[in-house]
Coordinates of C-alpha atoms in Angstrom, one line a residue:
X182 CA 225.3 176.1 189.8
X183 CA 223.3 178.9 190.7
X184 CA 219.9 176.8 190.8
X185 CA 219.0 173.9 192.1
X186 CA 216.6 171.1 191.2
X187 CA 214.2 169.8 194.1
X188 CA 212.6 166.5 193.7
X189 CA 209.0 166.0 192.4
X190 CA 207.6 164.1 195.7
X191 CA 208.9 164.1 199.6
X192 CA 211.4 162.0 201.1
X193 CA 212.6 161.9 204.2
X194 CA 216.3 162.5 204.3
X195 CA 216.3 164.5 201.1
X196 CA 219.0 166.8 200.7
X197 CA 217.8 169.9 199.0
X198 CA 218.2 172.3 201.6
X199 CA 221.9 171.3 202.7
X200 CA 222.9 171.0 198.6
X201 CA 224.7 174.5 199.5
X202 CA 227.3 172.7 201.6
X203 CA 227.4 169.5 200.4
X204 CA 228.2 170.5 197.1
X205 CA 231.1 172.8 197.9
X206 CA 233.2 169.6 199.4
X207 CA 233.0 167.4 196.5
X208 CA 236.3 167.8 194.1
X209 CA 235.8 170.4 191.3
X210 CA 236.2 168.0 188.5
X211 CA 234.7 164.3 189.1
X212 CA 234.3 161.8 186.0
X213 CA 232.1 159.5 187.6
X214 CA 230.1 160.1 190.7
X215 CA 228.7 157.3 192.8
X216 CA 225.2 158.1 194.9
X217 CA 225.5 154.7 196.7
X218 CA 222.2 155.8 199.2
X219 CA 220.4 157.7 196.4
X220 CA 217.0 158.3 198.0
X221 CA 215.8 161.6 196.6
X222 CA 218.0 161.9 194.2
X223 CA 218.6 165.7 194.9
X224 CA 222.7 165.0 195.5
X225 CA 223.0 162.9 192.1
X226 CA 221.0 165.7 189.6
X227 CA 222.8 168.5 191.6
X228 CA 226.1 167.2 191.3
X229 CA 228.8 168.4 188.4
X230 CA 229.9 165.4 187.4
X231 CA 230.8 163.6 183.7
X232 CA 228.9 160.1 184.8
X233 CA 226.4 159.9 188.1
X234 CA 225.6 156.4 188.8
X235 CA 222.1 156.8 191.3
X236 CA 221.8 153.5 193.7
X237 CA 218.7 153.2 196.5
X238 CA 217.7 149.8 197.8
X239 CA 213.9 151.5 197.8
X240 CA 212.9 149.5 193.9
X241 CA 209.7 151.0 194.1
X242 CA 211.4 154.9 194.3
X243 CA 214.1 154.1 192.1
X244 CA 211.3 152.9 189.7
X245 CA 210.2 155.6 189.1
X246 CA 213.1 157.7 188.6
X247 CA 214.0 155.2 186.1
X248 CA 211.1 155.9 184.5
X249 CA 210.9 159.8 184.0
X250 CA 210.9 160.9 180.8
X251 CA 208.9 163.6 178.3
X252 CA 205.9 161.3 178.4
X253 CA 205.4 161.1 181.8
X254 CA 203.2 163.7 183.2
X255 CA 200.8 163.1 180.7
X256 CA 200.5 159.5 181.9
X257 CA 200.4 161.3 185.3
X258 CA 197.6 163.2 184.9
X259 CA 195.5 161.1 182.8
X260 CA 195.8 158.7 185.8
X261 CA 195.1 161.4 188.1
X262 CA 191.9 161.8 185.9
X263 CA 191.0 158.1 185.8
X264 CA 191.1 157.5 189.5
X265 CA 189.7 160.8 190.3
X266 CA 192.3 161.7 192.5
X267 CA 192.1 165.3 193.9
X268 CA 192.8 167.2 197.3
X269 CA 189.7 166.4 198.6
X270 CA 189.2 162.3 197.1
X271 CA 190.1 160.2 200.2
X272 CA 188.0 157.7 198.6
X273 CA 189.2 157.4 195.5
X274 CA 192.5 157.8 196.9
X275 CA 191.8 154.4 199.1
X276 CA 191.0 152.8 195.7
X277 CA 193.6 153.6 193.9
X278 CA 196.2 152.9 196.5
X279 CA 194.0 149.0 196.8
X280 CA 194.4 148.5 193.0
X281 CA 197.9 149.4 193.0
X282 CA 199.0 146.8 196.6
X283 CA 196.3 143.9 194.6
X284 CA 198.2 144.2 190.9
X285 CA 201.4 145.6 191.6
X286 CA 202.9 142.0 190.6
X287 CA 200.7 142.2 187.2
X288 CA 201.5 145.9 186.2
X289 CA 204.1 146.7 183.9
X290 CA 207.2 148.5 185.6
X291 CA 206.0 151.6 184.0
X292 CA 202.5 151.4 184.8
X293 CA 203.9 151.0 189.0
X294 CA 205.8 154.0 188.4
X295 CA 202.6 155.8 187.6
X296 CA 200.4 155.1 189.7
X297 CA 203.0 155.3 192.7
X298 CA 204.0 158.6 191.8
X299 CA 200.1 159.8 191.3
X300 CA 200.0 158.1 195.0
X301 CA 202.5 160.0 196.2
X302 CA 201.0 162.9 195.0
X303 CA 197.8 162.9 197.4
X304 CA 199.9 160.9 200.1
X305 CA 199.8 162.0 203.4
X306 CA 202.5 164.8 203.5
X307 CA 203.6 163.2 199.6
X308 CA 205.5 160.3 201.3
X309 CA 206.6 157.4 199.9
X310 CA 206.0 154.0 202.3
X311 CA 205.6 150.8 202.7
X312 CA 204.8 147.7 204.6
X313 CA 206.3 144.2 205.6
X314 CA 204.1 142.7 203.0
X315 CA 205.5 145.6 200.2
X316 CA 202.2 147.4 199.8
X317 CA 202.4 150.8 200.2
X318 CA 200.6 152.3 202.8
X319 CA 200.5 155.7 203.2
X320 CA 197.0 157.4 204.0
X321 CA 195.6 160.2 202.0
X322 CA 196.3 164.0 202.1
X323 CA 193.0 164.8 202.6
X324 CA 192.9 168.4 202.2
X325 CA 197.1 169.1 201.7
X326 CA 198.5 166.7 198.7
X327 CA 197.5 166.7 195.3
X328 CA 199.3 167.0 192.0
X329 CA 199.6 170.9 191.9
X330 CA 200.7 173.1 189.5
X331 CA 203.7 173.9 191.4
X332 CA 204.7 169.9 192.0
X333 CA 204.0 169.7 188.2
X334 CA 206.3 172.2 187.7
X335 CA 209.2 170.4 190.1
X336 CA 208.2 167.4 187.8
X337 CA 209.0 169.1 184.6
X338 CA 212.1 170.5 186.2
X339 CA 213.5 167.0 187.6
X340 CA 212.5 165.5 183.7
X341 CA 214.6 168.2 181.8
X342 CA 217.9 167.7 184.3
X343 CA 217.5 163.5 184.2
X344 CA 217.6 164.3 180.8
X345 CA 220.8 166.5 180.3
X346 CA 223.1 164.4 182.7
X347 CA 224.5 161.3 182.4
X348 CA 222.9 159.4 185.3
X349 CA 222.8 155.7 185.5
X350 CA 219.9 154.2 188.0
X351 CA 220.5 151.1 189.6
X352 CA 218.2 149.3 192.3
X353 CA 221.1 147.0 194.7
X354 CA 222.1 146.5 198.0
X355 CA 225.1 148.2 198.2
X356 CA 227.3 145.2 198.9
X357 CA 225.9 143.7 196.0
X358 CA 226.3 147.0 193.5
X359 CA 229.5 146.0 191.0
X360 CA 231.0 149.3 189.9
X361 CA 234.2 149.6 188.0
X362 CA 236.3 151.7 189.6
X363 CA 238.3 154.1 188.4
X364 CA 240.8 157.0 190.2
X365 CA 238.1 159.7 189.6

């Protein structure tokens, strides 16, 4: 693979830049590979595999992921447009972030996916966090993060490859995730 694809928000621990050596050590032919500590995702849509099976404990994160599809952006940036998010909207970035930690427990799984990853995308540095009571809790960007044309592109990128491997997301502990295991 001469390209690779970088995931659409920060994460710490993500392995895009070490892909080049990782990669090389896996076998050349794999039927199904297992990403038991997922986190960006960057090892399971790079991998050349027949079956990827993605696990992170992180629901919120995997959320999302399980969520990207062609429709998604334009969700994105509709509730980019709603909120008023921008690179200079702390405020409204504060009141998004508040509506998302008061009805996260009301909101569809899709509609948390949304407005987490349009939170992530004017995040301080576009992390991903949370706190002991589950509310995420990351401040604003001010002035660095906001849904640029070049994260949009990453976006669109991550979309087409979800969609031309076989990838399976799961949400577990890994003591708790059940895979059937086969030789490969």
């Amino acid at each position: 693979m001469d390209k690779y694809y970088k995931n659409p928000f920060n994460y710490i621990g993500a392995k895009y830049k070490l892909l080049p050596q990782i990669l090389p050590l896996f076998p050349s032919e794999i039927d199904t590979f297992v990403d038991m500590f997922g986190g960006s995702g960057e090892v399971s849509v790079n991998v050349k595999a027949n079956k990827i099976v993605y696990n992170d404990k992180n629901k919120p994160l995997v959320n999302i992921l399980k969520n990207l599809d062609d429709s998604f952006i334009e969700e994105v940036e509709t509730t980019i447009d709603y909120f008023n998010l921008g690179k200079y909207n702390k405020e409204e970035f504060l009141n998004c972030r508040s509506f998302y930690n008061t009805n996260k427990n009301t909101l569809s799984d899709r509609e948390k996916a949304i407005l987490l990853y349009c939170l992530l995308t004017h995040a301080f540095n576009y992390q991903i966090g949370f706190n002991s009571k589950e509310e995420y809790n990351m401040p604003s960007g001010y002035g660095r993060s906001y849904f640029s044309p070049q994260l949009k592109s990453k976006l669109e990128q991550y979309i087409k490859r979800i969609k031309e491997i076989d990838i399976y997301f799961y949400s577990e502990d890994f003591h708790n995730l059940n895979l059937n295991q086969d030789k490969n």
